[in-house]
Coordinates of C-alpha atoms in Angstrom, one line a residue:
M1 CA 256.8 45.6 -1.4
E2 CA 257.5 41.8 -0.2
R3 CA 255.5 40.6 2.8
K4 CA 258.5 40.1 4.7
D5 CA 260.1 43.5 3.8
F6 CA 256.6 45.2 4.8
E7 CA 256.6 43.4 8.1
T8 CA 260.0 44.7 8.7
W9 CA 259.5 48.3 7.9
L10 CA 256.2 48.0 10.1
D11 CA 258.2 47.1 12.8
N12 CA 261.0 49.7 12.6
I13 CA 258.2 52.6 12.0
S14 CA 256.4 51.3 14.8
V15 CA 259.6 51.8 17.2
T16 CA 260.0 55.2 16.0
F17 CA 256.4 55.9 16.2
L18 CA 256.1 55.1 20.0
S19 CA 259.2 57.1 20.9
L20 CA 257.6 60.5 19.6
T21 CA 255.8 62.7 21.5
D22 CA 252.0 63.1 21.3
L23 CA 252.7 66.3 19.1
Q24 CA 254.7 64.4 17.0
K25 CA 252.7 61.4 17.1
N26 CA 249.4 63.7 15.8
E27 CA 251.2 65.2 13.2
S28 CA 252.1 61.8 11.9
L29 CA 248.6 60.7 11.8
D30 CA 247.6 63.8 10.3
H31 CA 249.9 63.2 7.4
L32 CA 249.3 59.7 7.0
I33 CA 245.4 60.5 6.7
S34 CA 246.4 63.3 4.0
L35 CA 247.8 60.4 2.3
S36 CA 245.0 58.3 2.6
G37 CA 242.5 57.3 -0.3
A38 CA 238.7 56.3 0.2
I39 CA 239.3 52.9 0.9
Q40 CA 241.6 53.9 3.9
L41 CA 239.3 56.7 5.4
R42 CA 236.5 53.9 5.5
H43 CA 238.7 51.5 7.3
L44 CA 239.9 54.3 9.5
S45 CA 236.3 55.1 10.2
N46 CA 234.9 51.7 10.8
N47 CA 237.8 50.7 13.4
L48 CA 237.7 54.0 15.2
E49 CA 234.1 53.4 16.2
T50 CA 234.8 49.9 17.7
L51 CA 237.8 51.5 19.6
L52 CA 236.2 54.5 20.9
K53 CA 232.6 53.9 21.2
R54 CA 232.5 50.5 23.5
D55 CA 228.9 49.6 24.2
F56 CA 229.2 48.3 27.4
L57 CA 225.2 47.1 27.6
K58 CA 226.1 45.2 24.3
L59 CA 229.5 43.8 25.6
L60 CA 228.5 42.9 29.1
P61 CA 226.6 39.6 30.3
L62 CA 222.7 40.5 31.3
E63 CA 223.1 40.3 34.7
L64 CA 226.0 42.6 35.0
S65 CA 223.9 45.0 32.9
F66 CA 221.0 44.7 35.3
Y67 CA 223.1 45.1 38.1
L68 CA 224.6 48.4 36.9
L69 CA 221.4 49.8 35.9
K70 CA 219.8 49.4 39.2
W71 CA 222.2 52.2 40.7
L72 CA 220.5 54.9 37.9
D73 CA 217.4 56.7 38.7
P74 CA 214.3 56.2 36.6
Q75 CA 214.9 59.7 34.8
T76 CA 218.0 58.9 33.9
L77 CA 217.4 55.3 32.5
L78 CA 214.4 56.8 30.6
T79 CA 216.9 59.1 28.7
C80 CA 219.4 56.2 28.3
C81 CA 216.5 54.5 26.5
L82 CA 216.8 57.1 23.6
V83 CA 220.6 55.8 23.2
S84 CA 219.8 53.2 20.8
K85 CA 217.4 50.3 20.1
Q86 CA 219.9 47.7 22.0
W87 CA 219.9 50.0 25.2
N88 CA 216.0 50.4 25.2
K89 CA 215.8 46.7 24.9
V90 CA 217.8 45.9 27.8
I91 CA 216.7 48.5 29.9
S92 CA 213.2 47.9 29.3
A93 CA 213.9 44.1 29.9
C94 CA 215.1 44.8 33.4
T95 CA 212.1 43.9 35.8
E96 CA 213.4 45.0 39.3
V97 CA 214.3 48.6 38.0
W98 CA 210.8 49.3 37.0
Q99 CA 209.5 47.4 40.0
T100 CA 211.6 49.5 42.2
A101 CA 210.7 53.0 40.7
C102 CA 207.0 52.0 41.0
R103 CA 207.2 51.3 44.6
N104 CA 209.2 54.2 45.3
L105 CA 206.1 56.2 43.9
G106 CA 203.7 54.4 45.8
W107 CA 202.4 52.0 43.4
Q108 CA 201.3 48.6 44.2
I109 CA 203.4 45.8 42.8
D110 CA 202.1 42.1 42.3
D111 CA 205.6 40.2 42.3
S112 CA 204.0 37.5 40.0
V113 CA 204.1 39.8 37.0
Q114 CA 207.3 39.5 35.6
D115 CA 206.7 41.1 32.2
A116 CA 209.4 44.0 32.4
L117 CA 207.9 46.0 29.7
H118 CA 204.5 46.0 31.7
W119 CA 206.1 47.5 34.7
K120 CA 208.0 50.2 32.5
K121 CA 204.4 51.2 30.9
V122 CA 203.1 51.2 34.6
Y123 CA 206.0 53.5 35.6
L124 CA 205.3 56.0 32.7
K125 CA 201.8 56.0 33.7
A126 CA 202.9 56.3 37.6
I127 CA 204.6 59.4 37.1
L128 CA 202.0 60.9 34.9
R129 CA 199.5 60.3 37.8
M130 CA 201.7 61.8 40.1
K131 CA 202.4 64.9 38.3
Q132 CA 198.8 65.5 38.0
L133 CA 198.6 65.3 41.6
K134 CA 201.4 67.4 42.6
D135 CA 200.0 70.1 40.0
H136 CA 196.2 69.5 41.4
E137 CA 194.9 68.3 37.9
A138 CA 194.2 64.8 39.0
F139 CA 190.7 65.0 39.8
E140 CA 187.6 66.7 38.3
T141 CA 184.1 67.6 39.5
S142 CA 180.6 66.9 38.9
S143 CA 177.3 67.0 40.5
L144 CA 174.1 64.7 41.1
I145 CA 170.7 66.6 40.8
G146 CA 167.3 65.0 41.6
H147 CA 166.5 65.8 45.3
S148 CA 164.1 68.5 46.3
A149 CA 165.8 69.1 49.7
R150 CA 168.7 68.7 51.4
V151 CA 170.8 65.5 51.9
Y152 CA 171.9 64.7 55.3
A153 CA 173.0 60.8 54.8
L154 CA 175.5 59.5 52.1
Y155 CA 176.9 56.1 51.8
Y156 CA 179.0 54.6 48.6
K157 CA 179.8 51.1 47.6
D158 CA 181.0 49.6 44.5
G159 CA 180.4 52.4 42.0
L160 CA 177.1 53.2 43.7
L161 CA 176.1 56.2 46.1
C162 CA 173.1 56.3 48.4
T163 CA 171.6 59.7 49.2
D164 CA 168.9 60.4 51.9
Q165 CA 167.2 63.7 51.7
H166 CA 165.1 65.5 54.5
N167 CA 163.1 69.0 54.3
L168 CA 164.6 70.8 57.0
L169 CA 160.8 71.5 57.9
T170 CA 160.3 67.8 58.7
Y171 CA 163.6 67.8 60.7
H172 CA 162.0 70.7 62.6
K173 CA 158.9 68.4 63.1
T174 CA 160.6 65.3 63.8
I175 CA 163.1 67.0 66.2
I176 CA 160.5 68.9 68.3
S177 CA 158.6 65.8 69.0
N178 CA 161.5 63.7 70.1
E179 CA 164.1 66.2 71.8
L180 CA 165.0 70.0 70.9
K181 CA 168.6 69.8 72.2
F182 CA 169.4 67.8 68.5
L183 CA 169.4 71.3 66.7
P184 CA 172.2 72.9 68.3
F185 CA 174.3 69.4 68.0
L186 CA 173.5 69.3 64.1
G187 CA 174.1 73.0 63.6
L188 CA 170.6 73.5 62.2
E189 CA 169.2 76.3 64.2
S190 CA 169.9 79.1 61.6
E191 CA 169.1 76.6 58.7
V192 CA 165.6 75.7 60.1
K193 CA 164.6 79.2 60.8
N194 CA 165.6 80.6 57.2
E195 CA 163.8 77.8 55.5
I196 CA 160.7 78.2 57.3
D197 CA 160.9 82.1 57.0
E198 CA 161.0 81.5 53.1
H199 CA 158.2 78.9 53.1
Q200 CA 156.2 81.6 55.1
K201 CA 157.1 84.3 52.5
L202 CA 155.9 82.0 49.6
N203 CA 152.6 80.6 51.2
D204 CA 150.3 82.3 53.5
G205 CA 149.4 78.8 55.0
G206 CA 152.4 78.8 57.3
I207 CA 154.5 76.2 58.7
N208 CA 152.1 73.3 58.5
A209 CA 150.8 74.0 54.8
N210 CA 154.7 73.3 54.0
L211 CA 155.4 70.3 56.1
K212 CA 155.2 67.4 53.3
G213 CA 155.9 64.4 55.4
S214 CA 157.2 61.3 53.7
D215 CA 157.1 63.2 50.1
D216 CA 160.4 64.9 51.6
L217 CA 161.9 61.6 52.9
S218 CA 163.4 59.8 50.3
A219 CA 166.6 57.7 49.7
K220 CA 167.8 57.5 46.3
L221 CA 170.6 55.0 44.6
W222 CA 172.9 56.6 42.1
D223 CA 175.1 55.1 39.8
V224 CA 178.3 57.4 39.9
S225 CA 179.7 56.7 36.3
T226 CA 176.7 57.7 34.7
G227 CA 174.9 60.0 37.1
Q228 CA 171.4 58.0 36.8
C229 CA 169.3 57.1 39.8
I230 CA 168.7 53.8 39.9
Y231 CA 166.2 53.6 42.8
G232 CA 164.1 56.0 44.5
I233 CA 162.1 54.9 47.9
Q234 CA 160.5 56.6 50.7
T235 CA 162.0 56.4 53.8
H236 CA 162.1 58.1 57.3
T237 CA 164.3 60.9 58.7
C238 CA 167.8 59.4 58.3
A239 CA 170.8 60.3 60.0
A240 CA 172.7 57.1 58.8
V241 CA 172.6 55.0 55.8
K242 CA 174.4 51.4 54.5
F243 CA 173.2 49.5 51.5
D244 CA 173.9 46.4 49.5
E245 CA 172.5 45.0 46.3
Q246 CA 169.2 44.3 47.7
K247 CA 168.5 46.4 50.8
L248 CA 169.0 49.8 52.6
V249 CA 169.6 50.0 56.2
T250 CA 168.4 53.4 57.9
G251 CA 169.4 54.8 61.1
S252 CA 166.7 57.3 62.0
F253 CA 166.2 60.6 64.4
D254 CA 162.9 59.1 65.3
N255 CA 165.0 56.8 67.5
T256 CA 164.6 53.4 65.3
V257 CA 166.5 51.7 62.7
A258 CA 164.9 50.4 59.7
C259 CA 165.8 47.7 56.8
W260 CA 164.1 48.9 53.3
E261 CA 163.7 46.6 49.8
W262 CA 165.4 48.4 46.9
S263 CA 163.1 46.9 44.3
S264 CA 159.8 47.4 45.9
G265 CA 160.7 50.2 48.6
A266 CA 159.0 48.0 51.2
R267 CA 160.1 48.3 54.7
T268 CA 161.2 44.7 55.7
Q269 CA 162.5 45.1 59.4
H270 CA 162.0 47.9 61.9
F271 CA 164.2 47.7 64.9
R272 CA 162.8 49.7 67.7
G273 CA 164.4 50.3 71.4
H274 CA 166.7 53.3 71.4
T275 CA 165.7 56.2 73.1
G276 CA 167.8 58.8 71.0
A277 CA 168.1 59.5 67.4
V278 CA 170.5 56.4 65.7
F279 CA 173.6 58.5 64.2
S280 CA 175.7 55.1 62.8
V281 CA 174.6 51.7 61.5
D282 CA 176.6 48.4 60.4
Y283 CA 175.5 45.1 59.4
N284 CA 177.0 41.6 58.6
D285 CA 174.7 39.2 56.6
E286 CA 177.1 36.4 57.4
L287 CA 176.6 36.9 60.9
D288 CA 173.0 38.0 60.7
L289 CA 173.7 41.0 62.7
L290 CA 173.1 44.7 62.5
V291 CA 174.7 47.1 65.2
S292 CA 173.6 50.8 65.9
G293 CA 175.2 53.7 67.8
S294 CA 172.6 56.3 69.2
A295 CA 172.2 59.5 71.4
D296 CA 170.9 57.5 74.2
F297 CA 174.7 56.8 74.9
T298 CA 174.3 53.0 74.2
V299 CA 175.2 50.5 71.2
K300 CA 172.6 47.8 70.5
V301 CA 172.9 44.6 68.3
W302 CA 170.3 43.3 66.6
A303 CA 169.3 40.1 64.6
L304 CA 169.2 41.6 61.2
S305 CA 166.6 38.8 60.0
T306 CA 164.1 39.1 62.9
G307 CA 164.5 42.8 64.3
T308 CA 165.3 41.6 67.9
C309 CA 167.5 43.1 70.2
L310 CA 170.2 40.6 71.2
N311 CA 172.2 42.9 73.4
T312 CA 173.1 46.6 74.7
L313 CA 176.3 47.9 75.2
T314 CA 176.5 50.3 77.8
G315 CA 179.6 52.6 78.7
H316 CA 179.6 55.7 76.7
T317 CA 179.0 58.6 78.2
E318 CA 178.2 60.8 75.2
W319 CA 176.3 60.5 72.0
V320 CA 177.7 57.3 70.0
T321 CA 178.4 58.7 66.3
K322 CA 179.9 55.8 65.2
V323 CA 179.7 52.0 65.0
V324 CA 182.3 49.7 62.8
L325 CA 181.6 45.8 62.6
Q326 CA 184.5 44.4 61.5
K327 CA 186.8 41.2 60.9
C328 CA 190.0 41.3 63.0
K329 CA 193.4 40.4 60.9
V330 CA 195.7 40.4 63.7
K331 CA 196.6 37.9 66.8
S332 CA 196.5 39.4 70.3
L333 CA 195.5 38.2 73.8
L334 CA 192.0 39.2 73.3
H335 CA 191.3 38.3 69.7
S336 CA 192.4 35.9 66.9
P337 CA 192.7 36.6 63.1
G338 CA 188.9 36.3 61.9
D339 CA 187.1 37.1 64.8
H340 CA 184.4 40.0 64.3
I341 CA 185.1 42.8 66.4
L342 CA 182.8 45.8 67.4
L343 CA 184.2 49.3 67.6
S344 CA 181.8 52.3 68.7
A345 CA 183.1 56.0 69.0
D346 CA 181.6 59.0 70.8
K347 CA 182.8 62.5 71.3
Y348 CA 185.9 61.5 73.6
E349 CA 186.1 57.5 73.1
I350 CA 186.8 54.7 71.0
K351 CA 185.4 51.5 72.8
I352 CA 186.3 48.1 71.5
W353 CA 183.6 45.1 71.9
P354 CA 183.5 41.1 71.3
I355 CA 180.8 40.1 69.0
G356 CA 178.9 37.6 71.1
R357 CA 175.2 36.8 72.0
E358 CA 176.1 37.1 75.9
I359 CA 174.1 40.0 77.6
N360 CA 176.1 42.7 79.3
C361 CA 179.6 41.5 77.5
K362 CA 182.4 43.9 78.7
C363 CA 183.9 46.3 76.7
L364 CA 187.8 44.9 75.6
K365 CA 189.4 48.4 75.4
T366 CA 188.7 51.9 75.6
L367 CA 191.0 54.4 73.6
S368 CA 191.4 57.9 73.8
V369 CA 193.8 60.8 73.1
S370 CA 193.5 62.7 76.2
E371 CA 192.7 61.6 79.9
D372 CA 191.0 64.8 80.9
R373 CA 188.7 64.7 78.0
S374 CA 190.3 68.2 76.7
I375 CA 190.3 67.3 73.3
C376 CA 187.7 65.8 71.4
L377 CA 187.7 63.0 68.5
Q378 CA 186.2 63.7 65.3
P379 CA 183.4 61.7 64.0
R380 CA 185.6 59.6 61.4
L381 CA 187.0 56.3 62.4
H382 CA 189.1 54.2 60.3
F383 CA 189.3 50.4 61.2
D384 CA 190.8 47.9 58.7
G385 CA 191.5 45.1 61.0
K386 CA 194.9 45.7 61.7
Y387 CA 195.2 49.2 62.7
I388 CA 192.7 52.2 64.3
V389 CA 192.6 55.7 62.9
C390 CA 190.7 58.6 64.1
S391 CA 191.6 62.5 63.6
S392 CA 191.4 65.0 66.8
A393 CA 192.6 68.5 67.1
L394 CA 196.4 67.2 68.2
G395 CA 196.3 65.2 64.7
L396 CA 195.8 61.9 63.3
Y397 CA 196.4 59.1 65.9
Q398 CA 196.8 55.5 64.7
W399 CA 196.6 52.6 67.2
D400 CA 198.0 48.8 66.6
F401 CA 194.9 46.8 67.1
A402 CA 197.1 43.7 68.4
S403 CA 198.6 45.8 71.4
Y404 CA 196.2 48.9 71.3
D405 CA 199.6 50.9 71.4
I406 CA 199.2 54.3 69.7
L407 CA 202.0 53.7 66.8
R408 CA 202.2 57.1 65.9
V409 CA 200.4 61.0 65.8
I410 CA 200.6 62.7 62.3
K411 CA 200.6 66.3 62.9
T412 CA 200.0 68.5 60.5
P413 CA 200.8 72.4 62.5
E414 CA 200.3 74.2 59.2
L415 CA 196.7 72.9 58.7
A416 CA 195.1 72.7 62.0
N417 CA 191.6 70.4 62.1
L418 CA 192.3 68.4 59.1
S419 CA 189.1 65.8 59.2
L420 CA 189.9 62.1 58.2
L421 CA 188.4 60.6 55.4
G422 CA 190.5 57.7 54.3
F423 CA 193.6 55.9 55.6
G424 CA 195.8 53.3 54.1
D425 CA 199.5 52.0 53.8
I426 CA 200.5 54.7 51.4
F427 CA 198.2 57.6 51.3
A428 CA 195.7 59.4 53.5
L429 CA 192.6 61.3 52.2
L430 CA 191.8 64.6 54.6
F431 CA 189.9 67.7 54.3
D432 CA 189.0 71.0 55.6
N433 CA 186.5 73.7 54.7
R434 CA 188.2 74.4 52.0
Y435 CA 190.3 71.5 50.6
L436 CA 190.7 67.8 49.8
Y437 CA 194.1 67.0 50.6
I438 CA 196.2 63.8 50.1
M439 CA 199.1 63.0 52.4
D440 CA 201.9 60.4 51.4
L441 CA 202.1 58.4 54.9
R442 CA 205.7 57.4 54.2
T443 CA 206.9 61.2 54.5
E444 CA 203.7 62.7 56.1
N445 CA 203.6 65.2 53.8
L446 CA 200.6 66.6 52.3
I447 CA 201.4 65.9 48.1
S448 CA 198.2 67.5 46.3
R449 CA 195.0 69.3 47.4
W450 CA 191.9 70.0 45.6
P451 CA 189.4 72.9 46.2
L452 CA 186.0 72.3 47.5
P453 CA 182.9 74.6 47.2
E454 CA 181.6 76.0 50.4
Y455 CA 179.2 73.5 52.2
R456 CA 177.9 72.8 55.7
K457 CA 180.5 70.4 57.5
S458 CA 178.2 68.3 59.5
K459 CA 179.3 67.5 63.1
R460 CA 178.5 63.9 62.6
G461 CA 180.3 63.5 59.3
S462 CA 177.4 61.9 57.6
S463 CA 177.1 64.5 54.9
F464 CA 180.2 64.0 53.4
L465 CA 182.3 60.5 52.5
A466 CA 185.4 59.0 50.5
G467 CA 184.4 57.3 47.7
E468 CA 187.1 54.3 46.1
M469 CA 189.3 53.7 48.9
S470 CA 192.0 50.8 47.5
W471 CA 194.1 53.2 46.3
L472 CA 195.1 54.5 49.6
N473 CA 196.9 51.3 49.8
G474 CA 198.8 52.3 46.8
L475 CA 198.3 53.0 43.3
D476 CA 198.2 50.3 40.7
G477 CA 197.4 51.9 37.3
Q478 CA 193.6 50.5 37.6
N479 CA 192.2 51.8 41.1
D480 CA 192.8 55.5 40.2
M481 CA 189.2 56.1 38.5
G482 CA 185.9 56.5 39.8
L483 CA 184.7 58.7 43.3
V484 CA 187.1 60.2 45.2
F485 CA 184.8 62.6 47.6
A486 CA 181.1 63.6 47.8
T487 CA 179.4 66.1 49.9
S488 CA 176.0 67.3 50.2
M489 CA 175.6 71.1 49.1
P490 CA 172.6 73.8 50.3
D491 CA 171.2 73.7 46.7
H492 CA 170.1 70.0 47.3
S493 CA 172.7 68.8 44.7
I494 CA 175.6 66.4 45.6
H495 CA 178.8 67.5 44.7
L496 CA 181.3 65.0 43.6
V497 CA 185.1 64.8 43.2
L498 CA 186.2 62.2 40.6
W499 CA 189.7 60.7 39.4
K500 CA 190.3 62.2 36.1
E501 CA 191.1 60.1 33.1
H502 CA 194.9 59.8 32.3
G503 CA 196.0 61.9 29.6

């Protein structure tokens, strides 16, 4: 057929085809297909794919594709990645989508990293970790064994754990020589009696024959990752410890504070002046200051290098069980960013002090959760320079350090008397006598728990502690490793809860 005649025929049949019903059109196409050969069928197949399977991600400008993708949830996006290589390439290149997905999971985002594939990988790692937390499979346990007596003071820093042991008989001898009233406070009456009875059965020599003195007063420094003891030195009866690479600072039931050198075990400084046991210590090398809280109701400020008492802060009416020396990060009428601030806590109050060398300086502010002192504060205090957080029977209290106003009270009615271990921007670490808990602070829901062995929960809060804390401000795929929690056990071992490696 000539071209001109073909075009005329095609116009006529097109007009006729358009006038048919849908059923007649389908029958006409079926008839034409039955008359077609391989060349025609291949042509038909190629053109139908273009007409019916239009790839909008391939056809749209990349900016519009990214805009549409932002409306999809991450799980749907992961499914879409399986459609084709092109879809996987486009979806994996959308940085904002994966950064947002990570943020929604509580992950820290470094906006300077614009590699979209990096954030997709981080998200995949994040959902695995969050699933492990939800399924109570994110942690594992281990033990440090090496002490010959019960450990009553712990401190953790940069992968190293300091533990300080005391034989209960040594406690018994020390406490009787000072103040017998320490026993009820520490909850040691039955433990002291049981150990004395046990030693009397084993040895006819009685109590005095089993008092080992300094042999039972040892501090050990452990590498948590390997379980190896790096240093071991002889100390006094410690109620609190803090250390760095060179030194160990201890607060003691003998009413003193001491500074020890790790490498030699020598006591380099002895701070005398308290008239009651020292329950908490903190120090700052840059300021050359050490602070201590005591059962004598006072806080003392010392020159770290010389041992000289620079100031005695009074006003507490209960034993001071926690002192924190921290740099302020917010501005207010009373302090500026960069100022060093001292916090001290007792059974009912948290006091805020300026750090200066003037004698008899005044307390800046006193915080409490109950005016009539009907509610006690638990001996765990969190202060990061912006917020103060403390736990009580009423819940977790968070104060704004700029205004001293209570920002919120987090109540967990289904789990009363949760103790605070750590508090961040995204997560809080809590525990009771049975479990370790993680709370999502954005929803105030408990998202994970981990079983804990039976142990004696110290009223001073010194026989247990949190490990790495940076993840509480948001996981980042790197900070979910190392120590989570440590506590001393009745069998003299240290029970560790550690992050499990990713599967």
